[in-house]
Each structure stands twice: as C-alpha cells, then as structure tokens.
mmCIF file of C-alpha atoms and ligand atoms in Angstrom:
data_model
loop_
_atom_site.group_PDB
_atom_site.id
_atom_site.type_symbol
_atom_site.label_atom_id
_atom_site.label_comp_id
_atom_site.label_asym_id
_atom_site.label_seq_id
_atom_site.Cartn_x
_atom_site.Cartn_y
_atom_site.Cartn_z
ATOM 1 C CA UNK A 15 12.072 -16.839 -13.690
ATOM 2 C CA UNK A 16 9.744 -14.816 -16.081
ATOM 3 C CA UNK A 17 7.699 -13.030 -13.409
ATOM 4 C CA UNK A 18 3.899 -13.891 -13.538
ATOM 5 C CA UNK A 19 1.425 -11.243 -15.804
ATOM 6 C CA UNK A 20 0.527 -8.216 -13.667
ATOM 7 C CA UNK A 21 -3.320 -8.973 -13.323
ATOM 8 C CA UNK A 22 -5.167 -12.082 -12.275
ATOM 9 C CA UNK A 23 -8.762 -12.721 -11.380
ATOM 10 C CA UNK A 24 -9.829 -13.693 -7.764
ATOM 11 C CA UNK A 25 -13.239 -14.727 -6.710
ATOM 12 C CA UNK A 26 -14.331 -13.093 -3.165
ATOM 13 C CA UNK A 27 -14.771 -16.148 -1.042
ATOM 14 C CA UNK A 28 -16.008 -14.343 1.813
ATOM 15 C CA UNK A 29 -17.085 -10.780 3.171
ATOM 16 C CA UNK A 30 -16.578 -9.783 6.875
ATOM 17 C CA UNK A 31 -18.621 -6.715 8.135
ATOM 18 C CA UNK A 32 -15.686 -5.089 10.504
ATOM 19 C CA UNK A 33 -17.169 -2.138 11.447
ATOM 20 C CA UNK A 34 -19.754 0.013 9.954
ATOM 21 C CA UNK A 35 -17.540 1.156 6.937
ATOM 22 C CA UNK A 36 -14.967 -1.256 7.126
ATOM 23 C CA UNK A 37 -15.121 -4.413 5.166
ATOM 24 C CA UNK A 38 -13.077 -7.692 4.504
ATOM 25 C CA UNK A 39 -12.668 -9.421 1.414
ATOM 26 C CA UNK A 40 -11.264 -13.157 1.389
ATOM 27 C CA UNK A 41 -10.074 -13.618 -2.016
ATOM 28 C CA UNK A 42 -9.124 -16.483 -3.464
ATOM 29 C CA UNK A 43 -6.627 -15.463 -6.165
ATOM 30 C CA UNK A 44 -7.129 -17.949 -9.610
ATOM 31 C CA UNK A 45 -3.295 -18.311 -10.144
ATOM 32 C CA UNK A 46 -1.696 -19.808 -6.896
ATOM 33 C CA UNK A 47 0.095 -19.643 -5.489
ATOM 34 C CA UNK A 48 -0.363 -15.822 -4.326
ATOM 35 C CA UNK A 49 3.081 -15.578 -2.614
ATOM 36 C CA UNK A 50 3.042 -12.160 -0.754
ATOM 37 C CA UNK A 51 4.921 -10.632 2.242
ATOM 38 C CA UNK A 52 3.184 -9.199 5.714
ATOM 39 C CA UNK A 53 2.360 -5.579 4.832
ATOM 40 C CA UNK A 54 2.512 -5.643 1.115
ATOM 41 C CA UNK A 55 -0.486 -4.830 -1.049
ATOM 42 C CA UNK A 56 -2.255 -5.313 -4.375
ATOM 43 C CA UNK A 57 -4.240 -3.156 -6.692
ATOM 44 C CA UNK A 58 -7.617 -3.897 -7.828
ATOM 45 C CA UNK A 59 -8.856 -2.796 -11.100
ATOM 46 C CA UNK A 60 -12.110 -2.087 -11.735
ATOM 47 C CA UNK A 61 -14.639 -1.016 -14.292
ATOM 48 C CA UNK A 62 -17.270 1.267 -13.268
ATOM 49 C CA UNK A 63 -19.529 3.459 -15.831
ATOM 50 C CA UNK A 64 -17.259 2.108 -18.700
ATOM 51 C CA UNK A 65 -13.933 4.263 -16.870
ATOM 52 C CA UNK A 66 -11.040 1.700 -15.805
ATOM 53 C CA UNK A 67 -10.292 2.650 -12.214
ATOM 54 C CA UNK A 68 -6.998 1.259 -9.994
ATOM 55 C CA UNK A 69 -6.722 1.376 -6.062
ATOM 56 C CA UNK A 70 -4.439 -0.191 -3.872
ATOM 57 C CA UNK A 71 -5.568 -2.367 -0.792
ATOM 58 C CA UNK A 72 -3.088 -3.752 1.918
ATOM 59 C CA UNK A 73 -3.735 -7.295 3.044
ATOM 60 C CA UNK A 74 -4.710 -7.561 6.780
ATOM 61 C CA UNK A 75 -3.765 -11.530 6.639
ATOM 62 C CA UNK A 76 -0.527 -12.127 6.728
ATOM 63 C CA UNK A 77 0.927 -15.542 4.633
ATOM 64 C CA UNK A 78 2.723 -17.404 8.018
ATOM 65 C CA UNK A 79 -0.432 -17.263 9.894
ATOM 66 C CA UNK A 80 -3.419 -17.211 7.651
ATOM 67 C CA UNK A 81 -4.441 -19.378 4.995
ATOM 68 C CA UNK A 82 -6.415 -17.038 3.249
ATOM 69 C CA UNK A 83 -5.931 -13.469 1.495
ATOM 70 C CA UNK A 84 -7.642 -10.983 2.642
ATOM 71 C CA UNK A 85 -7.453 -7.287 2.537
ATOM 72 C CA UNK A 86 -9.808 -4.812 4.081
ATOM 73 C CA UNK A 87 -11.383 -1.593 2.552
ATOM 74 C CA UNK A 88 -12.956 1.098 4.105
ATOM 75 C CA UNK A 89 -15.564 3.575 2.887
ATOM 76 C CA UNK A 90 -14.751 6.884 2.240
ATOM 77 C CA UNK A 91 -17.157 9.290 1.810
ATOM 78 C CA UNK A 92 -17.930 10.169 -1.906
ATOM 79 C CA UNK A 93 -15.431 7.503 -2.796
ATOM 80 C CA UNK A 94 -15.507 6.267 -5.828
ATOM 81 C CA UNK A 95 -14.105 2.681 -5.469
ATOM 82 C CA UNK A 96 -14.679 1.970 -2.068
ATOM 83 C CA UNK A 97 -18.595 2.794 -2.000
ATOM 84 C CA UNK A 98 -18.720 0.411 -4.879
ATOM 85 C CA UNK A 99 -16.750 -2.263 -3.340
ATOM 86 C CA UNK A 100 -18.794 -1.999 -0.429
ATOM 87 C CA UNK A 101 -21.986 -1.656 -2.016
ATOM 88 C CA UNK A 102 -21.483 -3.495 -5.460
ATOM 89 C CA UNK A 103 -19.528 -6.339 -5.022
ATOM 90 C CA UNK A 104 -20.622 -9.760 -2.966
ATOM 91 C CA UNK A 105 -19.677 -13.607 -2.501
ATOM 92 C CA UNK A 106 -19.034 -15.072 -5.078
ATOM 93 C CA UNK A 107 -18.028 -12.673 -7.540
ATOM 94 C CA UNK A 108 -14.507 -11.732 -9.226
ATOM 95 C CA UNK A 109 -11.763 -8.932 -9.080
ATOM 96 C CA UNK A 110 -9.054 -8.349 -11.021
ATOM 97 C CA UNK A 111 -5.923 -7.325 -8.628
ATOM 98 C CA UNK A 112 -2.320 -7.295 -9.278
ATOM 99 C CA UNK A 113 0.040 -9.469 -7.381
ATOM 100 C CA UNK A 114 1.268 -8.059 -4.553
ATOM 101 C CA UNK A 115 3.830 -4.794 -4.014
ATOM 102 C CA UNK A 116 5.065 -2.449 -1.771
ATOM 103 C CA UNK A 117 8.417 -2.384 0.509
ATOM 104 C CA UNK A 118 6.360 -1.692 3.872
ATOM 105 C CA UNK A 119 7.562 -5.214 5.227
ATOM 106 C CA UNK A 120 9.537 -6.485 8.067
ATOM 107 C CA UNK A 121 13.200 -6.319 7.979
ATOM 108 C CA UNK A 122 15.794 -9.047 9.675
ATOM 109 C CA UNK A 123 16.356 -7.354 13.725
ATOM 110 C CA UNK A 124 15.396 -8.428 16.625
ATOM 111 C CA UNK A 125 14.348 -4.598 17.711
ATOM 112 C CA UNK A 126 11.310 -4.130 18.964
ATOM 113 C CA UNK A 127 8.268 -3.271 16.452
ATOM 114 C CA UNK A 128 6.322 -0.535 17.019
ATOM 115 C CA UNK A 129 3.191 0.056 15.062
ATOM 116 C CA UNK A 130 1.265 3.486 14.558
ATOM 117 C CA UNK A 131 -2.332 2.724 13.068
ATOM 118 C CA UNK A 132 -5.126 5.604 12.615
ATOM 119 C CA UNK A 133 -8.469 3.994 11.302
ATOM 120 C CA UNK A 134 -7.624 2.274 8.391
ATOM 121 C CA UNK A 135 -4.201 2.152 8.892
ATOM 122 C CA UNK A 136 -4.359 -0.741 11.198
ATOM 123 C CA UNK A 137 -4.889 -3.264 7.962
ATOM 124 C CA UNK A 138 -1.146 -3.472 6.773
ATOM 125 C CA UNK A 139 -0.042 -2.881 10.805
ATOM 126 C CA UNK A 140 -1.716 -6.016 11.663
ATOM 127 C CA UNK A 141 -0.574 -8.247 8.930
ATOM 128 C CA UNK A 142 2.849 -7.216 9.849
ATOM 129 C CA UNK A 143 2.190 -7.964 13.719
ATOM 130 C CA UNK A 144 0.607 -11.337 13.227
ATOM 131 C CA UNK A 145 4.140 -11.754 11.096
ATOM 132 C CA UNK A 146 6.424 -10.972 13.319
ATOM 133 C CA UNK A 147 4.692 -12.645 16.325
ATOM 134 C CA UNK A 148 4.370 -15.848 14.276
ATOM 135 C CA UNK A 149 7.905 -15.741 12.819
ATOM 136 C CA UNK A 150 10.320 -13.748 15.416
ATOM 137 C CA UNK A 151 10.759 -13.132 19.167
ATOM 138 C CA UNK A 152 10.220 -9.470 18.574
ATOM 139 C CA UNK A 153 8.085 -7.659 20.832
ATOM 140 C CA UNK A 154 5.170 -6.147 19.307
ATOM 141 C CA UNK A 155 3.331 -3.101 20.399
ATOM 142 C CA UNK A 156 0.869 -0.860 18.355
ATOM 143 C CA UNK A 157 -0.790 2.665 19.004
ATOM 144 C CA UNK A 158 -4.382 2.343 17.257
ATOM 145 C CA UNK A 159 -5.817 6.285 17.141
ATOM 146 C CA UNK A 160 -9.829 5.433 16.084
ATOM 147 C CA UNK A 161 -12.442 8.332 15.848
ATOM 148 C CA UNK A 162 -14.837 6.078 18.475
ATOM 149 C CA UNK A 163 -15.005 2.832 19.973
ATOM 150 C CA UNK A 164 -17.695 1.842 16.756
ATOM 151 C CA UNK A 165 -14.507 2.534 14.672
ATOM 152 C CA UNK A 166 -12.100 0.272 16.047
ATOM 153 C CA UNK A 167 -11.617 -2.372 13.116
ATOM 154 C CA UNK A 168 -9.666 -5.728 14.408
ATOM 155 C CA UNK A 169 -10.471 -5.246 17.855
ATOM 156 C CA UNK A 170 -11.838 -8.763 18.711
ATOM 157 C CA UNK A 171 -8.457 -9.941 16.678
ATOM 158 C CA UNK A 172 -6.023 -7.622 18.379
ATOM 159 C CA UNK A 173 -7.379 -8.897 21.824
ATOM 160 C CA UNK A 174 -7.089 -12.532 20.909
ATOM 161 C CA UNK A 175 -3.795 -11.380 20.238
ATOM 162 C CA UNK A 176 -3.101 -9.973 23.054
ATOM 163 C CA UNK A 177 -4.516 -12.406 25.285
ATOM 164 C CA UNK A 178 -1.968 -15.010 23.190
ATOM 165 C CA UNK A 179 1.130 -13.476 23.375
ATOM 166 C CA UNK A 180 0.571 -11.326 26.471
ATOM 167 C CA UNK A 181 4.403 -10.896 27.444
ATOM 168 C CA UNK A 182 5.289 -9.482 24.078
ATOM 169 C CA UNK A 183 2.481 -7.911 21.833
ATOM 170 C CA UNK A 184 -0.267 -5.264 23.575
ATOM 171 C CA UNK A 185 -2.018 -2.263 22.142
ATOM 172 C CA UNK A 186 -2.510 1.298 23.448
ATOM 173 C CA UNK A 187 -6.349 2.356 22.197
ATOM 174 C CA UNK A 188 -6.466 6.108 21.760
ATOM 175 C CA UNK A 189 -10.111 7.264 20.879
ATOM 176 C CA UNK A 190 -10.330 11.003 19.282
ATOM 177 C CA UNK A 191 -13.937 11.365 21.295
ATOM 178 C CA UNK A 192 -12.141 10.968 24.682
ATOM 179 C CA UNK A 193 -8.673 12.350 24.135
ATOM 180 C CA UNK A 194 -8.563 14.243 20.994
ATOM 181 C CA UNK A 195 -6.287 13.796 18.761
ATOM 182 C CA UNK A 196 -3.136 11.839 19.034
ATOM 183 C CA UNK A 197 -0.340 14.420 20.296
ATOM 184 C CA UNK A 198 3.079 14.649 20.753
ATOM 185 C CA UNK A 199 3.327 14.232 24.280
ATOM 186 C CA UNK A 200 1.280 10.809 23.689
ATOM 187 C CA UNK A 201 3.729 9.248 20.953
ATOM 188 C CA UNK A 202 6.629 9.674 23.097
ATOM 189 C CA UNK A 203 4.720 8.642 26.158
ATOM 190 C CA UNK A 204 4.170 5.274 23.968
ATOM 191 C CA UNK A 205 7.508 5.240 22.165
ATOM 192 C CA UNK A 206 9.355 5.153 26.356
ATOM 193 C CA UNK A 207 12.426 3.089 26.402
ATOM 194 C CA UNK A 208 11.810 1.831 23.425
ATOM 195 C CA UNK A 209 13.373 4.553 20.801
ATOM 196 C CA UNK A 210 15.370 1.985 19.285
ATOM 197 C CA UNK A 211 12.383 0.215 17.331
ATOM 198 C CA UNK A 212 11.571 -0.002 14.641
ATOM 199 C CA UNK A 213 8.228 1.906 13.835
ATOM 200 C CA UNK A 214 5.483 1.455 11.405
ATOM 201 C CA UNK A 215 3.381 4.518 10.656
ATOM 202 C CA UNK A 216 0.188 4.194 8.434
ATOM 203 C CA UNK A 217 -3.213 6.314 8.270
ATOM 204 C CA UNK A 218 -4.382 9.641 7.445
ATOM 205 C CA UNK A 219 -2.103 11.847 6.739
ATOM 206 C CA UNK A 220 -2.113 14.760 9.506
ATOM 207 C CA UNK A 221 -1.889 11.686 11.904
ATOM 208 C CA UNK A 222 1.127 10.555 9.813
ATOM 209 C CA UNK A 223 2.378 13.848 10.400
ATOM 210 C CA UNK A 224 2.457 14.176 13.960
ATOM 211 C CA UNK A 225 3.512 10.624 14.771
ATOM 212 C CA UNK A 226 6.762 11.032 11.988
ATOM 213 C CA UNK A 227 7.711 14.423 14.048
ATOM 214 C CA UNK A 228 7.321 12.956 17.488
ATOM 215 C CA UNK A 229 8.848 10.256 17.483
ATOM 216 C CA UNK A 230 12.342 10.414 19.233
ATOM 217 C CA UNK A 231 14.879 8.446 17.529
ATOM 218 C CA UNK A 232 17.150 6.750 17.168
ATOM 219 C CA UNK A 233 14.921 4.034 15.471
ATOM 220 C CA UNK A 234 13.961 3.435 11.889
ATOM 221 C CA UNK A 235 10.587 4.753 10.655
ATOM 222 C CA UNK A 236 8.431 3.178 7.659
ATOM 223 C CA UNK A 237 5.615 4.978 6.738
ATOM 224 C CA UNK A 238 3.012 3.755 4.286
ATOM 225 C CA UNK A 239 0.711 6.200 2.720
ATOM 226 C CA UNK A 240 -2.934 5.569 1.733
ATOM 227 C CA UNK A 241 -2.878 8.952 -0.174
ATOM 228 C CA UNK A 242 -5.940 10.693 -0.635
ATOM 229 C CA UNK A 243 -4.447 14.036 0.201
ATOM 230 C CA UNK A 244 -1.354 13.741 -1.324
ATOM 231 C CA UNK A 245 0.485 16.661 -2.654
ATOM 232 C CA UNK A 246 2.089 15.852 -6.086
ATOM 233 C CA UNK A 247 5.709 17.639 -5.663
ATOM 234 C CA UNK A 248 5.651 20.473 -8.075
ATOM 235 C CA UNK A 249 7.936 19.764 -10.635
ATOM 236 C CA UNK A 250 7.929 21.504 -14.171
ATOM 237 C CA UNK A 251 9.673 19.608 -17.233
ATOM 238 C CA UNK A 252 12.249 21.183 -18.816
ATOM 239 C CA UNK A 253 13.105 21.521 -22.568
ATOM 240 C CA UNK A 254 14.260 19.505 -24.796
ATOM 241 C CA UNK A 255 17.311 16.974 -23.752
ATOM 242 C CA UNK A 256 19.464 15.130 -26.758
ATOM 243 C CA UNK A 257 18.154 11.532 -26.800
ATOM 244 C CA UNK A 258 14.889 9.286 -26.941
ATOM 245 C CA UNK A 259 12.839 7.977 -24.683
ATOM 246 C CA UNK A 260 10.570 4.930 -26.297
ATOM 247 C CA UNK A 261 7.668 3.541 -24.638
ATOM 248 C CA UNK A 262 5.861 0.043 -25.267
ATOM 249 C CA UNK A 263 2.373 -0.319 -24.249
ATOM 250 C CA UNK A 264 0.688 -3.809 -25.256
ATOM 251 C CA UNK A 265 0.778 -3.882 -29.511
ATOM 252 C CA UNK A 266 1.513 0.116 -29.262
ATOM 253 C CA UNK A 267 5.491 1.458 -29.393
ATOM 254 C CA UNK A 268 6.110 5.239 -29.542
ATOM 255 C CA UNK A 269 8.929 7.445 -29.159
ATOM 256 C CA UNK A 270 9.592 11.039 -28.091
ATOM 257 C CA UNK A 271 12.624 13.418 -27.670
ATOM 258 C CA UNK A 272 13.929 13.198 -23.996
ATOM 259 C CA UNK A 273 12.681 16.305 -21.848
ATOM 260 C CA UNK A 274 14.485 17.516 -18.946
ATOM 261 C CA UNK A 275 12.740 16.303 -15.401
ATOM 262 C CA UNK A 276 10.051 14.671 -17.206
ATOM 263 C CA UNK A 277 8.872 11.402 -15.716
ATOM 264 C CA UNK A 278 7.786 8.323 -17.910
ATOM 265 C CA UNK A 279 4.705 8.416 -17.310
ATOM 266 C CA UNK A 280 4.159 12.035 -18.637
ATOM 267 C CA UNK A 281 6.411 10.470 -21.643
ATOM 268 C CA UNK A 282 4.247 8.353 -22.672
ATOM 269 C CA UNK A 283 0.890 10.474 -22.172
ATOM 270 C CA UNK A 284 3.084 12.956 -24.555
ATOM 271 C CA UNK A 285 3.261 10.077 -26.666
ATOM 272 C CA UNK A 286 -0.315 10.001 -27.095
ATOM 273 C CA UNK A 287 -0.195 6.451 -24.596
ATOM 274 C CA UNK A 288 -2.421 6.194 -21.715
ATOM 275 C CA UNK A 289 -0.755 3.692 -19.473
ATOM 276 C CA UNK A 290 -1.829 2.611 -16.015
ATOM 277 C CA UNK A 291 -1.393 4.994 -13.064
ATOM 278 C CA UNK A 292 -3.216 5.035 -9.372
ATOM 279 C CA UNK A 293 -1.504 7.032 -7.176
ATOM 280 C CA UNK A 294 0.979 9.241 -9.028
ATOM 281 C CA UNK A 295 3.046 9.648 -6.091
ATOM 282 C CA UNK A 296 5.248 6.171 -5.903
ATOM 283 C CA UNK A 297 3.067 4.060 -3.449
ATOM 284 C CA UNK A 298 1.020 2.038 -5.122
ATOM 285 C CA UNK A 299 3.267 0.215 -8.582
ATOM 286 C CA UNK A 300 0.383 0.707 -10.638
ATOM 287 C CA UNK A 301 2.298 2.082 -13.078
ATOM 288 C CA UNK A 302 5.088 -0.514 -12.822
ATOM 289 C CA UNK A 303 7.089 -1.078 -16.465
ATOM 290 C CA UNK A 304 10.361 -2.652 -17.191
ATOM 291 C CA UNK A 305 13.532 -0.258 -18.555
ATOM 292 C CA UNK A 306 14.571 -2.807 -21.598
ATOM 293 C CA UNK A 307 17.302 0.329 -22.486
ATOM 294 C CA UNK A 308 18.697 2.994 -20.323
ATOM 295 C CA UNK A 309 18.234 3.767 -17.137
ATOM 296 C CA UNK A 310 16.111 6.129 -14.880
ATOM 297 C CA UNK A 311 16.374 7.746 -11.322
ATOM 298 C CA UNK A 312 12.918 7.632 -9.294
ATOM 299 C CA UNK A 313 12.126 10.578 -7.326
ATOM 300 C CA UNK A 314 10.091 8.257 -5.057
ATOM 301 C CA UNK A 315 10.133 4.827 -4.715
ATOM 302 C CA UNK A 316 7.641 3.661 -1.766
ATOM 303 C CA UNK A 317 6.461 0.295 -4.182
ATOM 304 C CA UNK A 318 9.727 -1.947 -5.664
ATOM 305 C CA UNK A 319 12.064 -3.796 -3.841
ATOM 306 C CA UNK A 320 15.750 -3.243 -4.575
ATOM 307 C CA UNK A 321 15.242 -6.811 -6.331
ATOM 308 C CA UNK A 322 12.967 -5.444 -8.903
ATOM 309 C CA UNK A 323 15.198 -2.443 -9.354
ATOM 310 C CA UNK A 324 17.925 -4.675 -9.978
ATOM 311 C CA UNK A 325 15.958 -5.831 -12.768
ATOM 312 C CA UNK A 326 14.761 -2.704 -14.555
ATOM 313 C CA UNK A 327 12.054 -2.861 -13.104
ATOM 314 C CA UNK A 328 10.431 0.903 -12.665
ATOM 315 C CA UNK A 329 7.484 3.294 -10.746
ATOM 316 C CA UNK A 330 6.637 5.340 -14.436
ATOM 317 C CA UNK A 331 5.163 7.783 -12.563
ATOM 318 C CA UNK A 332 8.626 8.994 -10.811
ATOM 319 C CA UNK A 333 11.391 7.366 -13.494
ATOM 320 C CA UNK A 334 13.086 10.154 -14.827
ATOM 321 C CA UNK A 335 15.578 9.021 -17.463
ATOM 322 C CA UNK A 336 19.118 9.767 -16.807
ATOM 323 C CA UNK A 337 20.725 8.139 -20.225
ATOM 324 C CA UNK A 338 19.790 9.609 -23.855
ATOM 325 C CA UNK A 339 17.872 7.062 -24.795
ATOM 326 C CA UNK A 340 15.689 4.439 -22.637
ATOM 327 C CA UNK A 341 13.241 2.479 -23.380
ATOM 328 C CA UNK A 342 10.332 1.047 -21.335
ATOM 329 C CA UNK A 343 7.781 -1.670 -21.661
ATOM 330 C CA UNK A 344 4.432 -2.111 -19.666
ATOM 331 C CA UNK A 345 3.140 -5.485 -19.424
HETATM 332 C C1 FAD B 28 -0.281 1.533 -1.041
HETATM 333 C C2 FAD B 28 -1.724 1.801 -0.682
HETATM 334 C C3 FAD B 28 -2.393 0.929 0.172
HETATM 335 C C4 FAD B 28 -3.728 1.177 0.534
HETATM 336 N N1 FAD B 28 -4.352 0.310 1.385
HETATM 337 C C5 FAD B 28 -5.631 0.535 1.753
HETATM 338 C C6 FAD B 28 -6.309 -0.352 2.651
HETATM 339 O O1 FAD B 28 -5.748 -1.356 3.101
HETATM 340 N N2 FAD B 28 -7.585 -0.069 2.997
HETATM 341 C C7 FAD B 28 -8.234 1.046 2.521
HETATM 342 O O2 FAD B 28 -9.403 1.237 2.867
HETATM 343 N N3 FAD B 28 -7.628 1.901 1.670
HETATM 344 C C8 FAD B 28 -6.350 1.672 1.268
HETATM 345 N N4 FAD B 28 -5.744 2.525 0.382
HETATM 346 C C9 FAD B 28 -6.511 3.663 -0.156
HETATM 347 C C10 FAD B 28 -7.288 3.203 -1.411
HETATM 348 O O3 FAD B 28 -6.391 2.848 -2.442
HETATM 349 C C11 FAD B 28 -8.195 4.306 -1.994
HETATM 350 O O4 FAD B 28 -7.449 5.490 -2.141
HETATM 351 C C12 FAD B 28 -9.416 4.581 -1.133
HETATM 352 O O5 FAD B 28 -10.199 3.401 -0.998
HETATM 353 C C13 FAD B 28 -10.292 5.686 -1.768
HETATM 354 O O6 FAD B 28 -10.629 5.314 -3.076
HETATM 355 P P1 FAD B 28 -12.044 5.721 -3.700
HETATM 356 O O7 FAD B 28 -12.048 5.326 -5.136
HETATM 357 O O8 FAD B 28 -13.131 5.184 -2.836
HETATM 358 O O9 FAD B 28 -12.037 7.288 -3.529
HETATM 359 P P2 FAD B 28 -11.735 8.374 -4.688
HETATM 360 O O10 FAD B 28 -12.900 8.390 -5.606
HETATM 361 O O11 FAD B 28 -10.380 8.114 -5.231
HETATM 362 O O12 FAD B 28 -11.630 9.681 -3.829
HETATM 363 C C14 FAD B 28 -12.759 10.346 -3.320
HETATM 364 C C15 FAD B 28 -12.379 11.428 -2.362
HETATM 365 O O13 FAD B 28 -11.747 10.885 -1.210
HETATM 366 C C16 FAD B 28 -10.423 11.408 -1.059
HETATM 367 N N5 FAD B 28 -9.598 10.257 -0.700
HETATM 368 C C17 FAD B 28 -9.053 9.359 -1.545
HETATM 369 N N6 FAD B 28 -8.367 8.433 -0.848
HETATM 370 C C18 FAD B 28 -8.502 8.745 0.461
HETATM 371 C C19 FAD B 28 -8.032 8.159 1.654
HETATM 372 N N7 FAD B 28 -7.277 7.041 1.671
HETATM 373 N N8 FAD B 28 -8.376 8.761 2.829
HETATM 374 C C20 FAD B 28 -9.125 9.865 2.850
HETATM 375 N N9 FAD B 28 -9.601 10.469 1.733
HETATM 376 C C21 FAD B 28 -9.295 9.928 0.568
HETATM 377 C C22 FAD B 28 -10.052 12.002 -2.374
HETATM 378 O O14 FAD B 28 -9.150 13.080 -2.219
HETATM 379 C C23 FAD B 28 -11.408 12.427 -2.910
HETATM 380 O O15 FAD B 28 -11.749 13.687 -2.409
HETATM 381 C C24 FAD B 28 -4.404 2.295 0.020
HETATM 382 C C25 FAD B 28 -3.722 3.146 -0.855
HETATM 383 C C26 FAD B 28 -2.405 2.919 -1.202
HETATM 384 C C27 FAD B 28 -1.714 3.863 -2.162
#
C-alpha cells in the first residue's frame, strides 16, 4: 500500500491549559484516519519569520482509549517553537504535522510496565499506560519526578487512573522541592521485585541518566529522548570512497562521490540540497527518505520500525551507505 504523503494539515480542535507551561492540543488531523500507536509521535512544521522549523511532539492520547489526538507541548524557556505554539497558535487554526513515528511503543509480554517520567516526559508515558491498561492485564506503575506540585501535568488524569484500576496501575510522585533530585537509591527503591519489567524512561536528560544507570536489571529499558542537550557523536567523514551516492529531493536529483562515514544527510547538503532535518540525532524521522538503490547502515535508529526498514525506508541523518552506489528519495 503506497504509504500516505509525509505532511497533512490538522485544525486544533481544542486547547487544554495543563499546567502553567504545559499545553494540550486536540487535533483533528484532515486525512483520517490518523492510525498511530501509544507512545509514538509526529512532527509539526512550522513557519515562523519566513524560516521552516520541525519539532517532534509525542501524543498523550493513546488510539484504544481516546477518540481524539492530542499531544502536549511544554514551554521552554527561549524556545523557539514551543513559545510560539503556546503563545501563537489557538482554536481553530491549522498545523502541518507528519503522521506519526517513533519505536517507543509497547511490545507483546505480559511483564510488568514500568514508566520513568520527569516533567514533560510523562506525555508519551501516559499514552502508553492508558494502552496497556485498556488493552493488557499488565500492571502499570510510573515514577513522575516534577520540579513542584504546580508542575505536575496529568495529575487529575493519573488519579482517575488510579482510582480505576487501583489493583494494577499507581504512581510514585517525587517532587525536586521536597526530595531533590531523583537518586539512585530511589529508582531501585521503586524498581523492588519488579526488575523484570519492562521500563520506559523519558525526560530531561541528566534524569535519563540516572534512572538508565540505576536501574537493576534484568528488564528491558526504552528510552525516548526529547533532545535539547543532545551531543551529536563526533564523527569526521573520511575521503573519498569508489561509488555514488544520488539524492532526490522533490523536482531536484543530484549526485556526489561516496565519502567514507558520511551520512546522507551531509550528502545531500554537499550536494547543494537542503532536505528536512529536526533532531540530527535519530529520534525524531524528520529526515525520513526511501533507499530506491543500495543500502545504508544507521548509526542510530530511535524513529523506524523494522517494517519501514524492511522497506528502504531510512533516518538521513544517520544512513551511512555501505554499497558504491545508493540512491535516496525524500518525499
Ligand atoms: C521524539 C521527540 C518527541 C518529543 N516530544 C515532546 C513532547 O511530547 N512534548 C514536548 O514539550 N516536547 C517534546 N519534544 C521536544 C520538542 O521537539 C522541542 O525540542 C521542544 O519543544 C523545544 O523546541 P523549541 O523550538 O521551543 O526550542 P529551540 O528553539 O529548539 O531551543 C531553545 C533552547 O532550548 C534548548 N532545548 C531544546 N529542546 C529542549 C528540551 N526538550 N528540553 C530542554 N531544553 C531544550 C535548546 O538547547 C536551546 O538552548 C520531543 C522531541 C523529540 C525528538
């Protein structure tokens, strides 16, 4: 099945005032239907001051329990996109978003789910609790690390939760103001007999940190990253390689000789292209293009499915060719 074109409008049905900088958007995508899994997300494009910018949101609904799409932004300070979501945009008016991406999703077990939220972090957490409460007999229990009680977006939701499925979903509140920050002892505290689950990690990225060292084991660990302070792994091309690399953008086809360890992406900029990019670091499939030739090794692939692998499909921004020539189309 040809897969659907990689934007599409949305008009904002609805805005919900979460906390003092967090907001939700209902959107009501123009092209249904907006199939999606629990914990995926989409990237908005938007034009501000005549510059195309692309972030990634994470829904916070979750398609086997709510009937709407909704993701939820928060402010960050000096932000460019966020301030003017939060600021700019109101009922009523349009977005342009991609459909939906990302491999932080619920896998078949019956382990338990254990879900690490700081701030933020809680949106794709709580899609993928209200999933596997809905759609499983998993148990379901989330650490939520928030700055201050003010902070604590969902918590009216996570109680009704709660207070629904009391034998097998409840969440630990850790506020920095009282405790500090969340600490080793306090994962593993958390984590007790329950090592085997599988855990969910998502916020900023020195809470990231300590949660990924702490926890004990033996269970899996998915970690989504928001970026923001992401370090770009240092990695120089090489010279020149024998072979080709071609890249199609829209009306636009150019090729360049192969160089060793460089990624598509930085193909095609050599190629005088400027394709879409976010994140630069494999999370977010902005830069998503199809290998029509060849084939290329990602460095990091935190966005595609094994599905869309299958089918060429590739993160430019960490697709290092590995045949002479390939060649790679955007949409
Ligand atoms: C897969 C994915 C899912 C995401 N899901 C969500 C979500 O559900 N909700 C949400 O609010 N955000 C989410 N983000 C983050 C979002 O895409 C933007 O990075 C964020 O809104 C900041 O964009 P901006 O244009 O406002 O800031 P920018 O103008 O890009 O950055 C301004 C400053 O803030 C710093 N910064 C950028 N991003 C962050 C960050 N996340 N945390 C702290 N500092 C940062 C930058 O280093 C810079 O100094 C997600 C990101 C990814 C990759």
């Amino acid at each position: 099945m040809p897969r659907p074109p990689l934007f599409q409008r949305a008009t904002v049905t609805r805005i919900v005032q979460e906390t003092a900088d967090a907001r939700t958007y209902v959107l009501a995508p123009h092209e249904g239907p907006f199939e999606y899994r629990a914990g995926q997300f989409c990237t908005f494009r938007v034009r501000l001051n005549g510059t195309e910018l692309l972030r990634s949101y994470s829904m916070s609904s979750a398609p086997e329990t709510d009937s709407e799409l909704m993701t939820t932004v928060k402010r960050i300070p000096g932000g460019q996109v966020s301030n003017w979501l939060h600021e700019s945009l109101t009922e009523g008016d349009e977005v342009e978003l991609t459909r939906p991406a990302g491999v932080f999703c619920l896998r078949e077990t019956d382990a338990p789910l254990l879900g690490f939220a700081g701030g933020s972090g809680i949106t794709p957490i709580l899609s993928l609790a209200k999933s596997a409460l809905a759609t499983t007999g998993r148990r379901v229990r989330l650490l939520c690390a928030d700055r201050d009680r003010d902070s604590m977006i969902f918590d009216k939701v996570l109680t009704d939760l709660a207070k629904r499925f009391p034998a097998r979903f409840s969440v630990l509140r850790h506020l920095d103001v009282e405790h500090g920050w969340v600490n080793t002892a306090a994962v593993r505290e958390f984590v007790g007999a329950d090592g085997d689950g599988d855990c969910y990690v998502c916020g900023p990225t020195p809470f990231m940190d300590i949660v990924e060292a702490a926890l004990p084991g033996p269970g899996r660990i998915m970690i989504e990253r928001f970026g923001g302070d992401a370090e770009a792994p240092a990695v120089e091309p090489g010279g020149e390689l024998d072979g080709t690399v071609t890249i199609v953008l829209g009306r636009k086809r150019a090729s360049v000789p192969r160089h060793a360890g460089e990624t598509l992406l930085e193909s095609a900029r050599r190629a005088g292209l400027l394709p879409p990019f976010s994140c630069e670091a494999g999370n977010c499939a902005t830069c998503i293009a199809q290998l029509t030739e060849g084939h290329a090794t990602m460095r990091v692939n935190d966005a595609l499915t094994e599905e869309e692998v299958a089918e060429g499909y590739v993160l430019t921004c960490q697709g290092v060719p590995d045949t002479p020539s390939a060649t790679v189309v955007y949409e």
